[in-house]
Coordinates of C-alpha atoms in Angstrom, one line a residue:
X1 CA -7.0 5.2 -26.0
X2 CA -4.1 3.8 -25.4
X3 CA -3.2 0.3 -23.8
X4 CA -2.1 2.5 -20.8
X5 CA -4.8 4.6 -20.9
X6 CA -7.4 2.2 -20.5
X7 CA -5.9 1.6 -17.0
X8 CA -7.8 5.1 -16.3
X9 CA -11.4 3.7 -15.9
X10 CA -14.2 5.9 -15.1
X11 CA -16.7 5.0 -12.0
X12 CA -19.9 5.4 -12.8
X13 CA -21.6 6.7 -10.5
X14 CA -25.5 5.0 -10.7
X15 CA -24.5 2.4 -8.8
X16 CA -24.2 4.4 -5.9
X17 CA -26.9 6.7 -6.4
X18 CA -29.5 3.4 -6.9
X19 CA -28.2 2.7 -3.8
X20 CA -29.2 6.0 -2.0
X21 CA -32.5 5.2 -3.8
X22 CA -33.4 1.8 -2.4
X23 CA -32.7 2.6 1.1
X24 CA -30.0 -0.4 1.7
X25 CA -29.6 0.4 5.6
X26 CA -26.1 0.9 6.4
X27 CA -25.3 -2.8 8.2
X28 CA -25.9 -3.8 3.9
X29 CA -24.4 -1.2 1.9
X30 CA -21.9 -1.1 -0.5
X31 CA -17.8 -0.8 -0.2
X32 CA -15.2 -0.2 -2.3
X33 CA -12.0 -2.1 -2.4
X34 CA -8.6 -1.1 -2.2
X35 CA -6.0 -3.6 -3.9
X36 CA -2.4 -3.4 -2.8
X37 CA -0.2 -4.9 -6.0
X38 CA 2.7 -2.4 -6.4
X39 CA 5.3 -5.1 -4.8
X40 CA 7.8 -7.0 -6.4
X41 CA 7.7 -9.9 -4.9
X42 CA 11.0 -11.3 -4.5
X43 CA 10.8 -13.9 -2.2
X44 CA 8.9 -15.9 -4.6
X45 CA 11.9 -15.1 -7.5
X46 CA 12.4 -13.2 -10.1
X47 CA 12.6 -15.6 -12.7
X48 CA 9.3 -15.2 -13.6
X49 CA 8.3 -11.4 -12.7
X50 CA 6.1 -10.6 -10.0
X51 CA 4.2 -12.9 -8.5
X52 CA 0.9 -11.1 -8.3
X53 CA 0.8 -11.2 -12.5
X54 CA 2.4 -14.9 -12.6
X55 CA -0.2 -17.5 -14.0
X56 CA -2.3 -19.8 -11.1
X57 CA -4.7 -22.3 -13.4
X58 CA -4.6 -20.6 -16.2
X59 CA -5.3 -16.7 -14.9
X60 CA -3.3 -14.1 -13.2
X61 CA -3.3 -13.8 -9.2
X62 CA -4.6 -10.9 -9.3
X63 CA -6.9 -11.8 -11.7
X64 CA -8.2 -14.2 -9.6
X65 CA -7.9 -12.1 -6.1
X66 CA -9.8 -9.2 -8.2
X67 CA -12.6 -11.6 -9.4
X68 CA -13.3 -12.1 -6.2
X69 CA -14.3 -8.9 -5.1
X70 CA -16.4 -8.3 -8.7
X71 CA -18.5 -11.2 -8.0
X72 CA -19.8 -10.5 -4.8
X73 CA -23.0 -8.2 -4.5
X74 CA -21.4 -5.6 -1.6
X75 CA -18.9 -4.8 -3.6
X76 CA -19.3 -1.4 -5.6
X77 CA -15.7 -0.3 -7.2
X78 CA -12.0 -1.8 -7.2
X79 CA -8.9 0.3 -7.1
X80 CA -6.0 -1.2 -8.0
X81 CA -2.2 0.2 -6.7
X82 CA -0.1 -1.1 -9.1
X83 CA 4.0 -0.7 -10.2
X84 CA 4.4 2.1 -12.4
X85 CA 6.2 -0.3 -14.2
X86 CA 3.7 -3.2 -14.2
X87 CA 0.8 -1.0 -16.5
X88 CA 0.7 -3.7 -19.6
X89 CA 1.1 -6.2 -17.3
X90 CA -1.9 -4.9 -15.5
X91 CA -4.0 -4.7 -18.6
X92 CA -3.4 -7.9 -19.9
X93 CA -4.1 -9.7 -16.4
X94 CA -7.5 -7.5 -16.3
X95 CA -8.8 -8.1 -19.6
X96 CA -12.1 -9.5 -20.0
X97 CA -13.0 -8.4 -16.6
X98 CA -15.5 -5.4 -15.4
X99 CA -13.1 -2.6 -16.0
X100 CA -16.1 -0.4 -15.2
X101 CA -15.2 -1.4 -12.4
X102 CA -12.1 -1.1 -11.6
X103 CA -9.9 1.6 -11.3
X104 CA -5.5 1.2 -11.1
X105 CA -3.4 3.9 -10.1
X106 CA 0.0 4.0 -9.3
X107 CA 1.8 2.6 -5.9
X108 CA 3.9 4.3 -4.2
X109 CA 7.6 2.6 -2.5
X110 CA 6.1 1.1 0.2
X111 CA 2.7 -0.8 0.9
X112 CA 1.8 1.4 3.7
X113 CA 1.8 4.2 0.9
X114 CA 0.4 2.5 -1.6
X115 CA -2.6 2.0 0.6
X116 CA -2.8 5.9 0.9
X117 CA -3.1 6.6 -2.6
X118 CA -5.0 4.2 -2.9
X119 CA -7.5 5.9 -1.1
X120 CA -7.4 9.1 -2.4
X121 CA -8.4 7.6 -5.3
X122 CA -12.0 7.4 -4.2
X123 CA -12.2 10.4 -1.9
X124 CA -13.9 12.4 -4.4
X125 CA -17.4 9.9 -4.9
X126 CA -16.4 8.8 -1.1
X127 CA -17.9 5.5 0.2
X128 CA -18.9 4.9 3.5
X129 CA -17.2 1.4 3.7
X130 CA -13.6 0.0 2.2
X131 CA -11.7 -2.9 2.0
X132 CA -8.5 -2.7 1.8
X133 CA -6.7 -6.4 0.6
X134 CA -3.3 -7.8 -0.9
X135 CA -3.6 -8.6 -4.3
X136 CA -1.7 -12.1 -4.0
X137 CA -5.0 -13.4 -1.7
X138 CA -6.6 -15.2 -4.0
X139 CA -8.4 -17.2 -1.9
X140 CA -10.0 -14.6 -0.4
X141 CA -13.8 -15.8 -0.3
X142 CA -17.2 -14.1 -0.5
X143 CA -18.3 -14.9 3.2
X144 CA -15.0 -13.5 4.6
X145 CA -15.7 -10.8 2.7
X146 CA -19.7 -10.6 4.1
X147 CA -18.6 -10.5 7.4
X148 CA -16.0 -8.0 7.0
X149 CA -17.9 -5.8 5.5
X150 CA -20.9 -6.5 8.5
X151 CA -18.3 -5.6 10.9
X152 CA -17.5 -2.0 10.0
X153 CA -19.0 0.6 12.0
X154 CA -19.1 4.5 11.5
X155 CA -15.8 4.6 13.4
X156 CA -15.0 0.8 14.0
X157 CA -12.7 -1.5 11.3
X158 CA -12.6 -5.2 11.0
X159 CA -10.0 -7.3 11.1
X160 CA -10.2 -10.7 10.2
X161 CA -7.8 -13.5 11.7
X162 CA -6.7 -16.7 12.8
X163 CA -6.3 -17.1 15.9
X164 CA -2.4 -18.2 16.7
X165 CA -2.2 -22.3 17.4
X166 CA 1.8 -22.6 17.1
X167 CA 3.8 -22.2 20.0
X168 CA 5.7 -18.9 20.0
X169 CA 9.5 -18.3 21.0
X170 CA 11.3 -14.5 21.3
X171 CA 15.3 -15.1 20.7
X172 CA 17.8 -12.5 21.8
X173 CA 20.6 -11.7 19.5
X174 CA 23.2 -14.9 19.1
X175 CA 19.9 -16.8 17.8
X176 CA 18.9 -18.7 21.1
X177 CA 15.8 -18.9 22.8
X178 CA 15.0 -16.0 25.5
X179 CA 11.7 -16.6 26.4
X180 CA 8.0 -18.9 25.0
X181 CA 5.4 -15.5 24.2
X182 CA 2.3 -16.6 25.8
X183 CA -0.2 -17.1 22.9
X184 CA -3.7 -16.1 24.5
X185 CA -5.7 -13.7 22.6
X186 CA -2.9 -13.5 19.8
X187 CA -4.0 -13.4 15.9
X188 CA -2.3 -13.6 12.9
X189 CA -3.9 -10.4 10.4
X190 CA -5.6 -11.7 7.3
X191 CA -7.1 -8.8 4.7
X192 CA -9.0 -7.9 3.5
X193 CA -9.4 -5.6 6.5
X194 CA -12.2 -2.8 6.6
X195 CA -12.7 0.2 7.5
X196 CA -15.5 3.1 7.8
X197 CA -13.6 5.3 4.3
X198 CA -13.0 8.9 6.5
X199 CA -11.9 7.5 9.0
X200 CA -9.0 5.6 7.8
X201 CA -7.9 8.1 4.9
X202 CA -7.9 10.6 8.1
X203 CA -5.7 8.3 9.5
X204 CA -2.7 7.6 6.5
X205 CA -2.8 10.7 6.3
X206 CA -2.2 11.7 9.2
X207 CA 1.3 9.0 9.7
X208 CA 2.4 11.0 6.0
X209 CA 2.4 14.0 7.4
X210 CA 4.1 12.8 10.2
X211 CA 6.9 10.6 8.6
X212 CA 4.9 8.0 10.4
X213 CA 6.3 5.0 7.7
X214 CA 6.9 1.3 9.6
X215 CA 3.6 0.4 10.2
X216 CA 3.1 -2.9 8.5
X217 CA -0.9 -3.4 8.0
X218 CA -3.8 -0.8 8.3
X219 CA -5.1 -1.9 11.4
X220 CA -2.2 -1.1 12.8
X221 CA -2.8 2.7 11.2
X222 CA -6.4 2.4 13.1
X223 CA -4.6 1.4 16.2
X224 CA -2.5 4.6 16.1
X225 CA -4.7 6.7 15.6
X226 CA -7.6 5.2 18.0
X227 CA -9.7 4.0 15.6
X228 CA -11.0 0.5 17.5
X229 CA -10.9 -2.9 15.1
X230 CA -12.8 -6.0 16.0
X231 CA -11.4 -9.1 15.1
X232 CA -13.5 -11.4 12.7
X233 CA -13.3 -15.2 11.7
X234 CA -10.3 -15.3 8.9
X235 CA -10.2 -18.1 6.6
X236 CA -7.7 -21.0 7.2
X237 CA -7.5 -20.7 3.2
X238 CA -6.8 -17.3 2.8
X239 CA -3.4 -17.9 3.0
X240 CA -0.8 -14.5 0.8
X241 CA 1.4 -16.2 -1.7
X242 CA 4.8 -15.2 -0.3
X243 CA 7.3 -17.8 -1.5
X244 CA 7.7 -19.7 -4.7
X245 CA 6.2 -22.9 -2.6
X246 CA 3.3 -21.4 -2.6
X247 CA 3.0 -21.0 -6.3
X248 CA 3.5 -24.3 -6.9
X249 CA 0.9 -25.2 -4.4
X250 CA -1.6 -22.3 -5.3
X251 CA -1.5 -23.4 -9.5
X252 CA -2.2 -26.9 -8.3
X253 CA -5.2 -26.0 -6.6
X254 CA -6.7 -23.9 -9.1
X255 CA -5.8 -26.6 -11.8
X256 CA -7.9 -29.0 -10.7
X257 CA -5.4 -31.6 -10.8
X258 CA -6.3 -34.7 -9.7
X259 CA -4.0 -35.0 -5.7
X260 CA -4.3 -37.3 -3.3
X261 CA -4.3 -35.4 -0.1
X262 CA -1.6 -36.7 2.6
X263 CA -5.1 -37.1 5.5
X264 CA -3.9 -39.4 8.3
X265 CA -5.8 -40.3 11.5
X266 CA -4.7 -41.6 14.7
X267 CA -6.8 -44.2 17.7
X268 CA -5.9 -43.7 20.9
X269 CA -7.8 -45.8 24.2
X270 CA -6.8 -45.4 27.3
X271 CA -8.2 -46.3 30.8
X272 CA -7.3 -45.0 34.5
X273 CA -9.2 -46.9 37.5
X274 CA -10.8 -45.2 40.6
X275 CA -9.6 -44.0 43.9
X276 CA -10.6 -42.1 46.8
X277 CA -10.9 -38.2 46.3
X278 CA -13.7 -35.8 45.6
X279 CA -13.5 -34.9 41.5
X280 CA -12.3 -36.2 38.1
X281 CA -10.4 -34.3 35.1
X282 CA -11.9 -34.7 32.0
X283 CA -11.1 -33.1 28.5
X284 CA -8.8 -30.6 30.3
X285 CA -12.3 -29.9 33.1
X286 CA -12.6 -30.8 36.5
X287 CA -15.9 -31.9 37.3
X288 CA -16.8 -32.6 41.2
X289 CA -17.5 -36.8 41.6
X290 CA -17.6 -39.2 44.6
X291 CA -14.4 -40.2 43.3
X292 CA -11.0 -38.9 41.5
X293 CA -9.2 -41.3 39.0
X294 CA -5.7 -43.3 39.8
X295 CA -2.8 -42.0 37.8
X296 CA 1.0 -39.9 37.8
X297 CA -0.8 -36.9 36.3
X298 CA -3.8 -35.6 37.0
X299 CA -5.1 -39.1 35.3
X300 CA -7.0 -37.0 32.8
X301 CA -8.4 -40.3 30.7
X302 CA -9.2 -38.6 27.5
X303 CA -7.0 -35.8 26.9
X304 CA -4.0 -39.0 27.6
X305 CA -6.3 -41.2 24.9
X306 CA -6.2 -38.3 22.9
X307 CA -2.7 -37.3 22.9
X308 CA -1.8 -40.9 21.7
X309 CA -4.4 -40.3 18.9
X310 CA -2.3 -37.7 17.5
X311 CA 1.1 -38.4 17.7
X312 CA -0.4 -41.6 16.1
X313 CA -0.7 -39.4 12.9
X314 CA 3.1 -38.8 12.5
X315 CA 4.5 -41.9 14.1
X316 CA 5.9 -40.2 16.9
X317 CA 5.1 -42.5 19.6
X318 CA 3.2 -42.5 22.1
X319 CA 2.2 -40.3 26.1
X320 CA 4.9 -43.0 27.6
X321 CA 7.6 -42.1 24.9
X322 CA 7.3 -38.3 25.8
X323 CA 5.7 -38.2 28.6
X324 CA 7.3 -41.8 31.2
X325 CA 5.0 -42.6 34.5
X326 CA 8.8 -42.7 36.5
X327 CA 9.3 -39.3 35.6
X328 CA 9.0 -37.3 38.6
X329 CA 7.8 -34.3 36.8
X330 CA 5.0 -34.6 35.5
X331 CA 3.5 -36.2 39.0
X332 CA 0.5 -34.1 39.2
X333 CA 0.6 -32.5 35.9
X334 CA -1.9 -30.9 33.7
X335 CA -2.4 -33.8 30.9
X336 CA -3.6 -30.2 28.7
X337 CA 0.3 -30.1 28.4
X338 CA 0.7 -33.3 26.8
X339 CA -2.0 -32.5 24.0
X340 CA -0.4 -29.1 23.6
X341 CA 2.9 -30.8 22.9
X342 CA 1.5 -33.8 21.1
X343 CA 0.3 -31.0 18.9
X344 CA 3.0 -29.0 18.2
X345 CA 5.0 -31.9 17.3
X346 CA 1.7 -32.6 14.8
X347 CA 2.5 -28.9 13.5
X348 CA 6.8 -29.1 13.4
X349 CA 5.8 -31.4 11.0
X350 CA 3.4 -29.6 8.8
X351 CA 0.2 -30.9 9.4
X352 CA -3.1 -29.4 9.9
X353 CA -5.2 -31.0 13.0
X354 CA -8.7 -31.2 11.3
X355 CA -10.7 -33.3 13.7
X356 CA -10.6 -34.3 17.6
X357 CA -13.0 -37.0 18.8
X358 CA -13.4 -38.4 21.9
X359 CA -15.5 -40.7 23.4
X360 CA -16.2 -41.5 27.1
X361 CA -17.2 -44.8 28.7
X362 CA -18.0 -44.3 32.0
X363 CA -21.6 -44.8 34.6
X364 CA -20.9 -41.7 36.2
X365 CA -20.3 -38.5 35.8
X366 CA -22.6 -37.3 33.7
X367 CA -20.5 -35.7 30.5
X368 CA -23.9 -33.9 28.8
X369 CA -23.6 -31.1 31.8
X370 CA -19.5 -30.4 30.7
X371 CA -19.3 -30.8 27.5
X372 CA -19.8 -27.6 26.4
X373 CA -17.0 -26.6 28.6
X374 CA -14.8 -29.9 27.6
X375 CA -15.5 -28.6 23.7
X376 CA -13.8 -25.2 24.2
X377 CA -10.7 -26.8 26.2
X378 CA -10.3 -29.3 23.6
X379 CA -10.1 -26.7 20.5
X380 CA -8.5 -23.9 23.0
X381 CA -5.7 -26.7 23.1
X382 CA -5.3 -28.0 19.8
X383 CA -6.0 -23.9 18.5
X384 CA -9.1 -25.6 15.9
X385 CA -12.7 -24.4 16.0
X386 CA -14.9 -26.0 18.3
X387 CA -17.1 -27.6 15.4
X388 CA -13.8 -29.6 14.8
X389 CA -14.1 -30.7 18.1
X390 CA -16.4 -33.7 19.3
X391 CA -17.1 -35.4 22.9
X392 CA -19.1 -38.0 23.6
X393 CA -20.2 -40.1 26.2
X394 CA -21.6 -43.7 26.9
X395 CA -22.5 -46.3 29.6
X396 CA -20.9 -50.1 29.3
X397 CA -24.8 -51.0 30.5
X398 CA -23.4 -51.8 33.9
X399 CA -21.1 -54.6 32.4
X400 CA -17.1 -54.8 33.5
X401 CA -14.7 -52.6 35.5
X402 CA -16.6 -49.7 33.7
X403 CA -20.9 -51.3 34.8
X404 CA -18.9 -51.7 38.6
X405 CA -17.7 -48.1 38.7
X406 CA -14.2 -49.2 39.0
X407 CA -12.8 -46.3 36.3
X408 CA -13.7 -44.8 33.2
X409 CA -12.3 -45.4 29.6
X410 CA -11.5 -43.4 26.8
X411 CA -11.2 -43.8 22.8
X412 CA -10.0 -41.0 20.9
X413 CA -9.3 -40.0 16.9
X414 CA -7.0 -37.3 15.8
X415 CA -8.2 -36.3 12.4
X416 CA -4.7 -34.8 10.8
X417 CA -4.2 -33.3 7.3
X418 CA -0.2 -33.1 6.5
X419 CA 1.0 -31.5 3.4
X420 CA 2.4 -33.4 -0.1
X421 CA 0.2 -36.2 -1.4
X422 CA -0.2 -40.0 -0.7
X423 CA 2.7 -41.6 -1.8
X424 CA 2.0 -44.4 -5.4

């Protein structure tokens, strides 16, 4: 068998027969995988060839991607769509892998066409479920694969996604900002995207027959074909290698080169006195109380402290720098605006918020009954998981102005990871 011929591997049916004999429940049934790797990857630079075959940590990108699926207990077989010119490159890349479970087919001119052709290659011995994955996402992990497979239904797909955290803008034809796009309910799609095999193949075939070739991912094809798709939690590490810098960072990560990540911690402290009122606002949550906090805005002492903590991680002043109390436009303003602005500044510097910790110091009101709502509100403001948010409370043991219930203080700590390394 020639090197080129070795790409066309037979797929043993014994695995499928074994699954049927063992009577595995549907949610644990195995899935096939389509990996799309027929692109040219010109945005990552042409000099070193297609990015899916470049080395990261001594192995081709495509090999690292395939290895994740080969090692997963719920993956049966893999079909890889490659460019017609890349036969030798692919064969060399998968040398040493379990090639009996891999089939290579020639892809088409577009990602959508490559996916359709790869799905066709599975039709003769059709799986119940199929995952469709980008060949240049080598950081996909086993947990993400598992929860995607488990979320696939008989007529429902599964889409790993990350909730959009950045503020989104729409521009006009001149390139000027035309409007701010609300990010509520917006998600950034990842792969692998999972589907029941029959419906997604039929959707691709229908789109092909009708000349619909402008879909950017398979969830869009499913949506067009009225196949429901459920969002599942993606992974911030599951990045697609697109630019030349992505390749450099991926190589560093897989090479195990010792580095000192640029992790920064910022602290913030604020205090507000009480005045006549019937509620307080803490961590964005309105809490009934016999007094309210005094301040130019809504006097959310926790969010004011957190704003300072976030700004401290990139040396961008404090809350008064950006929202001076002398400015009448902030009178009565919701303090979540301050936090969201600070978070956007952090992200404009390339920072990723890793953790936010707030301690409220007060005799009353009780924080415990409202902690979950506070955590959820902070998670939404910062665009991070609730597991990365902590809200605590303590009293001042009846000492000082806090002990006399004259006000509330807050201490906030924010941890942010910025690109690059610590300077020597």
